[in-house]
XYZ file of C-alpha atoms in Angstrom:
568
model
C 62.444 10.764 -60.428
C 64.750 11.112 -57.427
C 67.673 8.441 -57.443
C 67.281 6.771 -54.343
C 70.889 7.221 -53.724
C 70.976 10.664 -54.202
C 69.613 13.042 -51.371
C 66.061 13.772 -52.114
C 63.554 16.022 -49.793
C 61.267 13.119 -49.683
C 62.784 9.958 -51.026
C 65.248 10.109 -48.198
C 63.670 12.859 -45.543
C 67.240 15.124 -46.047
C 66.714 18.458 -45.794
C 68.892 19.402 -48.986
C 67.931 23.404 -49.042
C 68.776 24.052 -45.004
C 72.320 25.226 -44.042
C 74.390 23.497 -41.397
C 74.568 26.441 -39.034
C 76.459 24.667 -36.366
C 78.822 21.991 -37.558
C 80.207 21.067 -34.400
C 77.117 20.439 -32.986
C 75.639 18.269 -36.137
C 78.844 16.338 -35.765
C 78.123 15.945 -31.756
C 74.650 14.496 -32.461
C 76.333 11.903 -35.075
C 79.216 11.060 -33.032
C 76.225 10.138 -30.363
C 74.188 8.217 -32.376
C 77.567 6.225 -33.473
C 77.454 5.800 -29.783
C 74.401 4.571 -29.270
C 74.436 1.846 -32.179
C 77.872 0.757 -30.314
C 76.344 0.483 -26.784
C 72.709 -0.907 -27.487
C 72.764 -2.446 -31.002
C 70.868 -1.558 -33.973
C 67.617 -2.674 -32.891
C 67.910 0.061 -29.357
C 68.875 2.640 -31.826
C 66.217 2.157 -34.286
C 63.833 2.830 -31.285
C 65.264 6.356 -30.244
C 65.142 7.036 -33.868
C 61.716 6.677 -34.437
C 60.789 7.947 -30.950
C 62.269 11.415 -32.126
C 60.928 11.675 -34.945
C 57.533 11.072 -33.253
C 58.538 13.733 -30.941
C 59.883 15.902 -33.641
C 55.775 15.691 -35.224
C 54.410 16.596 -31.822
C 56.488 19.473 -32.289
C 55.943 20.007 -35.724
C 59.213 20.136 -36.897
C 58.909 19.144 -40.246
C 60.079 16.485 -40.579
C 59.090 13.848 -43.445
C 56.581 10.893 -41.714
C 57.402 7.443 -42.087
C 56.001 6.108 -45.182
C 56.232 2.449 -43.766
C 56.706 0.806 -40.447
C 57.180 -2.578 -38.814
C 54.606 -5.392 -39.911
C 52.964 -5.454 -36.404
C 50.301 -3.500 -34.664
C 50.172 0.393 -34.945
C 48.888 0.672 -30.693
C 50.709 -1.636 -28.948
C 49.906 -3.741 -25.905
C 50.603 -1.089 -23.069
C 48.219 1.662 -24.635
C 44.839 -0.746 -24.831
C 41.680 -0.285 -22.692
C 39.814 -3.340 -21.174
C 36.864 -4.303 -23.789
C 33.693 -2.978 -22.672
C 31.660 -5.943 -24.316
C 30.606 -9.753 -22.576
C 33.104 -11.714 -24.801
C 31.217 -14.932 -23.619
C 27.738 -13.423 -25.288
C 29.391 -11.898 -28.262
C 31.019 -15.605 -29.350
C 27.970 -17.315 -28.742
C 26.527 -14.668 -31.234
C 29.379 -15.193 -33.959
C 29.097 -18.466 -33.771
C 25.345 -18.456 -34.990
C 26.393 -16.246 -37.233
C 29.132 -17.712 -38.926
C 27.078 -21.027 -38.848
C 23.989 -18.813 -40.680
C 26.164 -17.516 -43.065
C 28.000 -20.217 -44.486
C 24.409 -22.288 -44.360
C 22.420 -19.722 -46.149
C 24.824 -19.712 -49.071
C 25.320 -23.930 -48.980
C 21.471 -24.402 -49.332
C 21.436 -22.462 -52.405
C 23.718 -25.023 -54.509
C 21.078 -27.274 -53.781
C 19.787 -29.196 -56.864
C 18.063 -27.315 -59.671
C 19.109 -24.122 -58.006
C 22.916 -23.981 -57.785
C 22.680 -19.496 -57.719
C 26.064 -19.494 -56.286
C 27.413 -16.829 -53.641
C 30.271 -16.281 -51.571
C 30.925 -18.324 -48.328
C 34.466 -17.113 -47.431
C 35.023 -13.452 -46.975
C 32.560 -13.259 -44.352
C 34.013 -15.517 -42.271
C 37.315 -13.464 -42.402
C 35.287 -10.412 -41.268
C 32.545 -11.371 -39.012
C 34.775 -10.018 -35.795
C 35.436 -7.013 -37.650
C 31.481 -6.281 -38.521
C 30.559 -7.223 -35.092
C 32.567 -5.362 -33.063
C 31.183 -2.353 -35.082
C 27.569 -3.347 -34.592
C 28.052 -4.253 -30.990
C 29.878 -1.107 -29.598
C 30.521 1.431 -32.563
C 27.781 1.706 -35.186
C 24.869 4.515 -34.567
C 20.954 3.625 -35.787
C 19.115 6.113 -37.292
C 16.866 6.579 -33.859
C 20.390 7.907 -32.350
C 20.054 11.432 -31.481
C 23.121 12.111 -33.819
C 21.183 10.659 -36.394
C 23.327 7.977 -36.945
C 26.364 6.381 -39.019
C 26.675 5.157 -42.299
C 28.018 1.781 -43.429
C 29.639 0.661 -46.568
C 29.315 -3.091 -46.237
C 32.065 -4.858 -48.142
C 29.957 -6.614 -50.814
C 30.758 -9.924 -50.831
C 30.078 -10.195 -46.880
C 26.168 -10.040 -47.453
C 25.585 -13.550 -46.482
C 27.009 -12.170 -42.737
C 24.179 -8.915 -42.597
C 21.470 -11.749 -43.831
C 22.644 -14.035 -40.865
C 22.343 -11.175 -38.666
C 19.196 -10.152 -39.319
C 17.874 -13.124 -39.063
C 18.526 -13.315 -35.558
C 17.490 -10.254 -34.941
C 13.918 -10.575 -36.479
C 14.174 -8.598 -39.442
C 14.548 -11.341 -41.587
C 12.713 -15.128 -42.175
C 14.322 -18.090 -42.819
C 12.340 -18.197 -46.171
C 13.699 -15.219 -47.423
C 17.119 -16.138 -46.413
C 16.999 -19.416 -48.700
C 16.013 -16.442 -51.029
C 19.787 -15.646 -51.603
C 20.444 -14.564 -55.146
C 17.009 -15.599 -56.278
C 15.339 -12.241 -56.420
C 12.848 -12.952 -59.252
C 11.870 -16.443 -58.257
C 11.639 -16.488 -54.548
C 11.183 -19.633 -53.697
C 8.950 -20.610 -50.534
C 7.353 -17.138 -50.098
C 10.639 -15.396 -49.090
C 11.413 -11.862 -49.993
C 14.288 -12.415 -52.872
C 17.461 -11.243 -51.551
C 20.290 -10.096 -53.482
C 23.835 -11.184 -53.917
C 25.477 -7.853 -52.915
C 24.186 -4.423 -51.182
C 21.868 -2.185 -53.224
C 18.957 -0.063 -52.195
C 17.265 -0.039 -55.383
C 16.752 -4.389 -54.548
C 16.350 -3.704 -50.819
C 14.828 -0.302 -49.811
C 14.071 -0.981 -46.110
C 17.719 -2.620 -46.037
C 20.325 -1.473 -47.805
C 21.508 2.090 -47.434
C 24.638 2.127 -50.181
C 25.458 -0.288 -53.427
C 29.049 -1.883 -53.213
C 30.453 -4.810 -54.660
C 34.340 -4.896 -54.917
C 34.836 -2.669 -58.398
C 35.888 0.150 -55.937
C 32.473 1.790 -55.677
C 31.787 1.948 -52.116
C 35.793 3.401 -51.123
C 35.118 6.529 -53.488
C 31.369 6.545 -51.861
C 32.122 6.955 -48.774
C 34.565 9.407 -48.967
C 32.101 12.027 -50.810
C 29.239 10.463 -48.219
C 31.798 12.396 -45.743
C 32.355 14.884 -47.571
C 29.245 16.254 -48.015
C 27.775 15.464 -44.310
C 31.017 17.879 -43.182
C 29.277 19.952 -46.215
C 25.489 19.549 -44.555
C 27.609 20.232 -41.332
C 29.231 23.457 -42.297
C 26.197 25.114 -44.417
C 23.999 24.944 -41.450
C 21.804 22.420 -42.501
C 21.970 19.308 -40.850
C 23.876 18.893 -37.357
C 26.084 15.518 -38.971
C 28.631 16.184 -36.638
C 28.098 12.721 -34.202
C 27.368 11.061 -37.769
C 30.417 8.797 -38.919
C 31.367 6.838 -42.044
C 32.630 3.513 -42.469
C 33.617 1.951 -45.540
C 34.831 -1.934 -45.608
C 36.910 -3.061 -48.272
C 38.845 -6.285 -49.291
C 42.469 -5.372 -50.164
C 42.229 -6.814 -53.736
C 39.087 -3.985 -54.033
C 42.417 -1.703 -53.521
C 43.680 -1.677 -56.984
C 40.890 -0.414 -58.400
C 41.285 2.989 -59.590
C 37.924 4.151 -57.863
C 38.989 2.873 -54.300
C 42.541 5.016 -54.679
C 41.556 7.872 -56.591
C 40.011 10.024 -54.305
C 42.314 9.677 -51.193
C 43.561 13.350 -51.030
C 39.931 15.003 -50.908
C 39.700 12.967 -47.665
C 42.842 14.053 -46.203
C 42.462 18.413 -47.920
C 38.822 18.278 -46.181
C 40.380 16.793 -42.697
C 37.416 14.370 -42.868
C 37.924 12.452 -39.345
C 34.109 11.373 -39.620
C 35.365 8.843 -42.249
C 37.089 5.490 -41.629
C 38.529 2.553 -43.998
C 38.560 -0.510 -42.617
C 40.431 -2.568 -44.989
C 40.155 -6.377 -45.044
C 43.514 -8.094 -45.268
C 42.740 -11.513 -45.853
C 45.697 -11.516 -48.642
C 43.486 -12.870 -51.676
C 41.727 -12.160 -54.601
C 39.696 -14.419 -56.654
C 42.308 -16.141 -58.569
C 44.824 -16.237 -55.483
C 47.342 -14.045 -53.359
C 46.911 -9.974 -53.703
C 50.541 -9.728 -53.199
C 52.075 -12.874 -53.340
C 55.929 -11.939 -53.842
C 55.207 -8.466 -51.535
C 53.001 -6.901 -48.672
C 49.970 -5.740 -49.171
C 49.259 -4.387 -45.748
C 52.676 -2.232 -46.252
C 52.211 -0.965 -49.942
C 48.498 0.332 -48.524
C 50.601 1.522 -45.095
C 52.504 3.641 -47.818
C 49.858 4.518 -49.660
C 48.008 5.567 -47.348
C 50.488 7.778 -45.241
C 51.578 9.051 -48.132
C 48.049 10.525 -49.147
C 47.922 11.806 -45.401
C 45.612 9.312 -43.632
C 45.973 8.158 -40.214
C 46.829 4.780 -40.834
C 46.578 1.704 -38.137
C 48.177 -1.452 -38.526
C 46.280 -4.625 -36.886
C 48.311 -7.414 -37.855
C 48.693 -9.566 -34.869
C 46.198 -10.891 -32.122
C 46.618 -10.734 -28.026
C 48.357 -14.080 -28.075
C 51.419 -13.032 -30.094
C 51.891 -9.829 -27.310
C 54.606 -12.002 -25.192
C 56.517 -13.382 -27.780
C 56.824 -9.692 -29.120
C 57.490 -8.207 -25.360
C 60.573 -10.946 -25.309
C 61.520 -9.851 -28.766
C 64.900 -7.780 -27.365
C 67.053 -8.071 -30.418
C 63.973 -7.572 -32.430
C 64.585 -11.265 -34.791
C 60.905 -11.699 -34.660
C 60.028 -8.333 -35.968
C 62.526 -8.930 -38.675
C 61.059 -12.171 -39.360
C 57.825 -10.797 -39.729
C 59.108 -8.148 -41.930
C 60.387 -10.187 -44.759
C 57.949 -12.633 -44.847
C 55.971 -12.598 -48.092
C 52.070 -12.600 -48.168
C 52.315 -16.384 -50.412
C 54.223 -17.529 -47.475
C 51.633 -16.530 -44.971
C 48.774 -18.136 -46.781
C 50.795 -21.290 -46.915
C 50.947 -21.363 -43.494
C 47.166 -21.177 -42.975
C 46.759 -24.207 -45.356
C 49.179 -26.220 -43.205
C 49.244 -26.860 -39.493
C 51.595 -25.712 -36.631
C 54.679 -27.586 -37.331
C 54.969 -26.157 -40.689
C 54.495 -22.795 -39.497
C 57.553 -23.950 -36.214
C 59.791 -24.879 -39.161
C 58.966 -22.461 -41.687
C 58.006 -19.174 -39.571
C 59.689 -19.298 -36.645
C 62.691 -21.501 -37.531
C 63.891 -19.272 -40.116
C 66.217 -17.164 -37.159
C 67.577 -19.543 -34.173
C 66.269 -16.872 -31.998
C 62.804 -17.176 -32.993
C 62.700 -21.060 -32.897
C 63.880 -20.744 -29.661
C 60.991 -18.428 -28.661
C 58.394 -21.540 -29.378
C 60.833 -24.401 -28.238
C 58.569 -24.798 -25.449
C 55.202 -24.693 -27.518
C 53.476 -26.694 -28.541
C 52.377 -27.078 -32.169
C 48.734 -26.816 -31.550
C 49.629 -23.650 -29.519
C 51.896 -22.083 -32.595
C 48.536 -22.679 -34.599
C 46.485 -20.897 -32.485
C 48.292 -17.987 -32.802
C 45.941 -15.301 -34.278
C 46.166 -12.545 -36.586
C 44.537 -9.055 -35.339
C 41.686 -8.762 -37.484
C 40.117 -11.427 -35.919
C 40.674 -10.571 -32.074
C 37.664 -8.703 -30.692
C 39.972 -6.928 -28.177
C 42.542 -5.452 -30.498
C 39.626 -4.511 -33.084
C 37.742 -2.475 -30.231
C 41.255 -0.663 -29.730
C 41.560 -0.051 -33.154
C 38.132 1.504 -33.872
C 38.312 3.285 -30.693
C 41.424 4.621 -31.851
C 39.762 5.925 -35.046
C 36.982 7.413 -33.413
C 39.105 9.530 -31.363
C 41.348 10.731 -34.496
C 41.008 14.346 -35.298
C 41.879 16.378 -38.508
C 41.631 13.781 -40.838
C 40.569 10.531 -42.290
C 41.878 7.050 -40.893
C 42.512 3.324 -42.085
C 42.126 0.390 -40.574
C 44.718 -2.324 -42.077
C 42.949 -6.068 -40.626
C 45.063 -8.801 -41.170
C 42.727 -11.656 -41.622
C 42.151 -15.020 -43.245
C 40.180 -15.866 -45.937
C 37.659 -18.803 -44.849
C 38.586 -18.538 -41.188
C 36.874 -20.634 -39.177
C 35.572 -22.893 -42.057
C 37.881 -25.731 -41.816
C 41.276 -26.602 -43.173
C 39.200 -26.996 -46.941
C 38.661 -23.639 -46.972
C 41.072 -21.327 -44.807
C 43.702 -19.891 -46.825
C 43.221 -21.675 -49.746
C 43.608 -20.074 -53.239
C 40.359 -21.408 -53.824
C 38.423 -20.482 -51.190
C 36.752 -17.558 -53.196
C 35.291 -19.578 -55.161
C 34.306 -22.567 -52.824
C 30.300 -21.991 -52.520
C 29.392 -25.495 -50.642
C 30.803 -27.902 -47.355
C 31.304 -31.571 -47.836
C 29.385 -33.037 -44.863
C 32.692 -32.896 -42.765
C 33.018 -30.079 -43.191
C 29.706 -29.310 -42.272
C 29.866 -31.273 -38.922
C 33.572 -29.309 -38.124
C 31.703 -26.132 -38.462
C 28.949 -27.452 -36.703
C 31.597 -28.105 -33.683
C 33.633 -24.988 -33.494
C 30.301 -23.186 -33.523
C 28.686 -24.642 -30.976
C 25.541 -25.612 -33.170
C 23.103 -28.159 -31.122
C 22.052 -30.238 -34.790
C 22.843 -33.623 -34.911
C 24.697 -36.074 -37.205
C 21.738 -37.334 -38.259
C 19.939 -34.641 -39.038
C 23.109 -33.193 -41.502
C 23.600 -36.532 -42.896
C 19.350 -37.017 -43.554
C 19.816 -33.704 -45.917
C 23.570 -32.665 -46.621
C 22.360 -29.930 -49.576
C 19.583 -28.047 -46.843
C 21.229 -28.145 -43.247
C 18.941 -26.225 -40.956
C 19.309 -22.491 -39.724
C 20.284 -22.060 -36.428
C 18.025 -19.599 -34.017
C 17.462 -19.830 -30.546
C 14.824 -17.005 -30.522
C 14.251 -13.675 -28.179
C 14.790 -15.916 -25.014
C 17.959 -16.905 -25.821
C 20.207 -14.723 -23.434
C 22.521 -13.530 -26.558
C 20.025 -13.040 -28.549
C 18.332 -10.319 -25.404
C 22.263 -9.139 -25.424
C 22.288 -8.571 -29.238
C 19.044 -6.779 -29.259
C 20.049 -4.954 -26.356
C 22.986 -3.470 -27.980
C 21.363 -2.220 -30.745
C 18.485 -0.254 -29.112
C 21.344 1.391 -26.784
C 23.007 2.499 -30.168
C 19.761 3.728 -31.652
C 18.286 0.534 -33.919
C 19.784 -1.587 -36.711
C 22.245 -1.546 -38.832
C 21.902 -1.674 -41.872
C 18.669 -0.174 -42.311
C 17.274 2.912 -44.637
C 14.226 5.217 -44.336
C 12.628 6.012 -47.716
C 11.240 9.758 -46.124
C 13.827 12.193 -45.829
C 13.469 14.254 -42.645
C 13.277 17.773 -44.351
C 10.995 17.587 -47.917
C 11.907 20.522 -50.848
C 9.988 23.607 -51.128
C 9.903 23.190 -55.108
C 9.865 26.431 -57.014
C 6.602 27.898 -58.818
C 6.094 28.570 -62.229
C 8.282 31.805 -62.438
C 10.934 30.193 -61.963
C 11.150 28.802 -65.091
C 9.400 31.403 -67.219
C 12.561 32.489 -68.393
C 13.524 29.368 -69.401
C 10.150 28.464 -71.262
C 10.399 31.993 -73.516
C 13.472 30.316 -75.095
C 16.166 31.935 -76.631
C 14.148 33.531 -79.636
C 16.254 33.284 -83.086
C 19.521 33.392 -81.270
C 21.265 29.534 -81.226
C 22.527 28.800 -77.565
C 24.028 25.657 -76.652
C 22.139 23.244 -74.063
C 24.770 24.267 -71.539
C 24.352 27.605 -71.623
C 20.514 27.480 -71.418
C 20.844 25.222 -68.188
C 23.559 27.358 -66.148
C 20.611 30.222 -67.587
C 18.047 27.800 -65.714
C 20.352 27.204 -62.837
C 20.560 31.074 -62.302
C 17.022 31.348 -62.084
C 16.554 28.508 -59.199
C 19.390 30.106 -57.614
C 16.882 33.103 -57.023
C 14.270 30.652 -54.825
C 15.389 31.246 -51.733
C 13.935 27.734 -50.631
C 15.369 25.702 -53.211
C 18.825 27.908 -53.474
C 20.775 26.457 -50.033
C 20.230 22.976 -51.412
C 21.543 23.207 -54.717
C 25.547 22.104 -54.730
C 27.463 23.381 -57.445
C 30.511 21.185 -57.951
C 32.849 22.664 -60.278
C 36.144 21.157 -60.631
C 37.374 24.136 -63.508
C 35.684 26.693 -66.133
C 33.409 27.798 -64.721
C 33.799 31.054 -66.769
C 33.696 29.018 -69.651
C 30.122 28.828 -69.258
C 29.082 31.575 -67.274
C 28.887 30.605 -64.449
C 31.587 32.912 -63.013
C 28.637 35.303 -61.550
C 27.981 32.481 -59.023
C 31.192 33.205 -57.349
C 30.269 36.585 -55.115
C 26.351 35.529 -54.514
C 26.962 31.496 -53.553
C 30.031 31.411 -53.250
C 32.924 28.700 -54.098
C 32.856 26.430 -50.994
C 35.932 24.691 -49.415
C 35.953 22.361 -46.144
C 38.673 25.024 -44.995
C 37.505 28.137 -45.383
C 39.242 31.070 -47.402
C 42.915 31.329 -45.897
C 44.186 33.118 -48.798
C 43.736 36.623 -49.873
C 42.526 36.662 -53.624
């Protein structure tokens, strides 16, 4: 490894093997950048800095790419379009949502059931899901034949809720939740986490958080570029969305495949990555940043990478931010420290945030607390979200990540948000019931929460209900629901006759011949069924003369996302 004091090609971005051909001139450019740290301070030269060397990418210089920038958003303020959504119709929709959610997995802890299930990681990522399904996310009835989802696993409770609402689901099988065998009150069963095999009208892909669904999605990608390019599906308005919790992240399944995304230039795949800083047990990265170390990461595996760390309400004190003390501030505060905050209130986070530079304090010496507290991150902003997906959308020539900075149990109360609990926390005391019953808007009474704490009713207004009409509407404009799957493919194998495998069925005779040889023997044969041949996918990662399969090379071909640039 590099010293980091010694100049490295990528450790430190120096050029080492290129020859000073004009000294004068280096010196020149030094002498003015002296000059600029003299006249306009660190922070103004830190700017033009990293303004060339975006202008040295546009004109592909080569020069190294930042590995890691500030802790705030990647697309700032001035380069945002107006939402397209009715923000009034969209609340009223999370907020029966949320309230669904949270209720659905409650009931279930009821006496003599007590199945358990996960109450908080939705409510970090309900904005997240539903600007996707409002504005972004294709149904299968699209003409483009629509996108695929991998739902983060422990957010199930939030796709129940949904469907609900939207009349896919009953209330019965909702109090199904984790009860798939003994489905009580004529529900359907559902199950704790996505799978197809338990929901096959439902659930398109099985994820959890073991790091299934990242390394999924990127071969989901892969192969509908591959579908793309071998002429036989049009996937090309077909897009792939993964969500994942940034514990999920150290798994070696969710990082291991990371460059096949980025050598295939897969821009029909995005990451959005959860960043509600906790794991089960407590903080990801309590002592560090996790939203940086996956910046790095990221970047460093070539992925478009965008940062959405603060909400519209932190935009002036960042515009007024000349000296740049509250980007610093930001920068070296650890992840522990931020989920402290959320378990406080607004004058711990005046004297512990903001009073740790004079020039920060005196940003908020006006504030008041309740307004320091309302400050939002950017994962849960609609507005900034839309930009952010937008953003992605538009990407070309490779993969991107989302990086939401969120809070675990938002919205839940002060029991729940932030707390190193909160994983775990599967029920609401009956204030905390009636809180979530306020902020959401839900029109049950005292009484009626009180009369039953363990089996607080569901919450749907029906079709008439104007967001409902809106939610609905949405969906058929973006061709259906989402999740859903359709059990008959749209193109049914040909399968081979019996000649195909005549060969095969002679046997080898009194010559031995291992079981790998006789199937690459088979595979030659079904190779010959012109049918059957141009669906058959032979992924060989090495040897494939070992075991003769090198013929396959001039009659199928090796395939790569790029083409043949070489000559062999």
């Amino acid at each position: 490894m590099i010293p980091r004091e010694q100049p490295g090609p990528l450790l430190n971005g120096l050029p080492t093997n290129l020859p000073d051909t004009d000294v004068d001139e280096t010196n020149e450019w030094l002498e003015s950048l002296d000059g600029l740290i003299e006249s306009g301070g660190r922070n103004r030269a830190r700017y033009v800095m990293l303004r060339l060397n975006e202008r040295a990418r546009d004109q592909r210089i080569g020069v190294p790419s930042l590995v890691s920038t500030d802790y705030v958003n990647t697309i700032p303020k001035s380069k945002e379009v107006p939402y397209p959504g009715d923000p009034d119709l969209e609340q009223k929709v999370r907020h029966m949502l949320r309230w669904n959610a949270a209720i659905q997995v409650h009931r279930q802890q009821r006496p003599g059931v007590g199945v358990g299930g996960h109450i908080a990681s939705y409510a970090s990522a309900a904005t997240l899901y539903e600007v996707g399904l409002m504005h972004f996310w294709r149904g299968k009835d699209h003409p483009g034949g629509g996108d695929q989802v991998f739902f983060q696993g422990h957010a199930s409770p939030g796709m129940y809720a949904r469907a609900l609402l939207e009349g896919r689901l009953t209330e019965n099988d909702l109090d199904g939740f984790r009860q798939e065998y003994s489905r009580p009150m004529g529900g359907r069963g559902l199950p704790s986490y996505p799978h197809p095999r338990r929901m096959p009208d439902f659930w398109e892909f099985p994820t959890v958080s073991m790091g299934i669904g990242p390394i999924n999605a990127i071969y989901q990608a892969s192969f509908n570029r591959y579908l793309e390019n071998r002429g036989i599906k049009d996937t090309s308005q077909q897009h792939v969305w993964a969500f994942l919790g940034d514990g999920e992240m150290d798994e070696v399944e969710s990082r291991g495949a990371l460059q096949l995304a980025t050598n295939e230039g897969l821009d029909n795949l995005t990451f959005v990555i959860n960043c509600n800083l906790q794991r089960l047990d407590g903080p990801v990265r309590g002592n560090g940043k996790i939203i940086q170390e996956l910046e790095s990461f990221f970047r460093g595996a070539g992925w478009n990478v965008i940062k959405l760390v603060w909400g519209a309400n932190w935009d002036p004190l960042l515009e007024n931010d000349t000296e740049g003390a509250l980007v610093n501030v930001m920068n070296t505060t650890r992840d522990g420290d931020f989920q402290t905050f959320k378990a406080n209130d607004g004058a711990y986070v005046r004297e512990h945030f903001f009073g740790r530079d004079p020039r920060t304090a005196a940003m908020v010496a006006d504030w008041t607390d309740d307004q320091i507290w309302a400050l939002r991150r950017g994962g849960l902003d609609y507005a900034k979200i839309y930009n952010a997906y937008k953003a992605a959308t538009d990407y070309t020539g490779g993969p991107t990540v989302i990086l939401a900075h969120t809070i675990k149990g938002y919205f839940l109360g002060s029991h729940f948000a932030g707390r190193n609990a909160t994983h775990q926390m599967k029920k609401l005391a009956i204030d905390d019931l009636k809180g979530l019953r306020d902020r959401c808007n839900i029109p049950v009474s005292d009484e009626v929460l009180e009369a039953d704490p363990y089996q607080p009713p569901y919450y749907n207004p029906g079709p008439s209900s104007p967001a409902i009409q809106y939610l609905l509407e949405r969906r058929r404009e973006l061709g259906g629901f989402v999740p859903e799957r359709r059990g008959e493919p749209s193109k049914k194998l040909q399968l081979p006759d019996e000649k195909a495998y005549k060969a095969t069925r002679k046997g080898s005779g009194n010559q031995k011949v291992a079981t790998t040889m006789a199937f690459v023997r088979l595979l030659k044969d079904l190779l010959r069924d012109r049918g059957l041949a141009p669906f058959i996918v032979p992924i060989i990662p090495d040897e494939a003369r070992t075991f003769g399969m090198d013929s396959f090379f001039p009659t199928i071909k090796i395939y790569n996302a790029n083409g043949q640039q070489y000559t062999p």
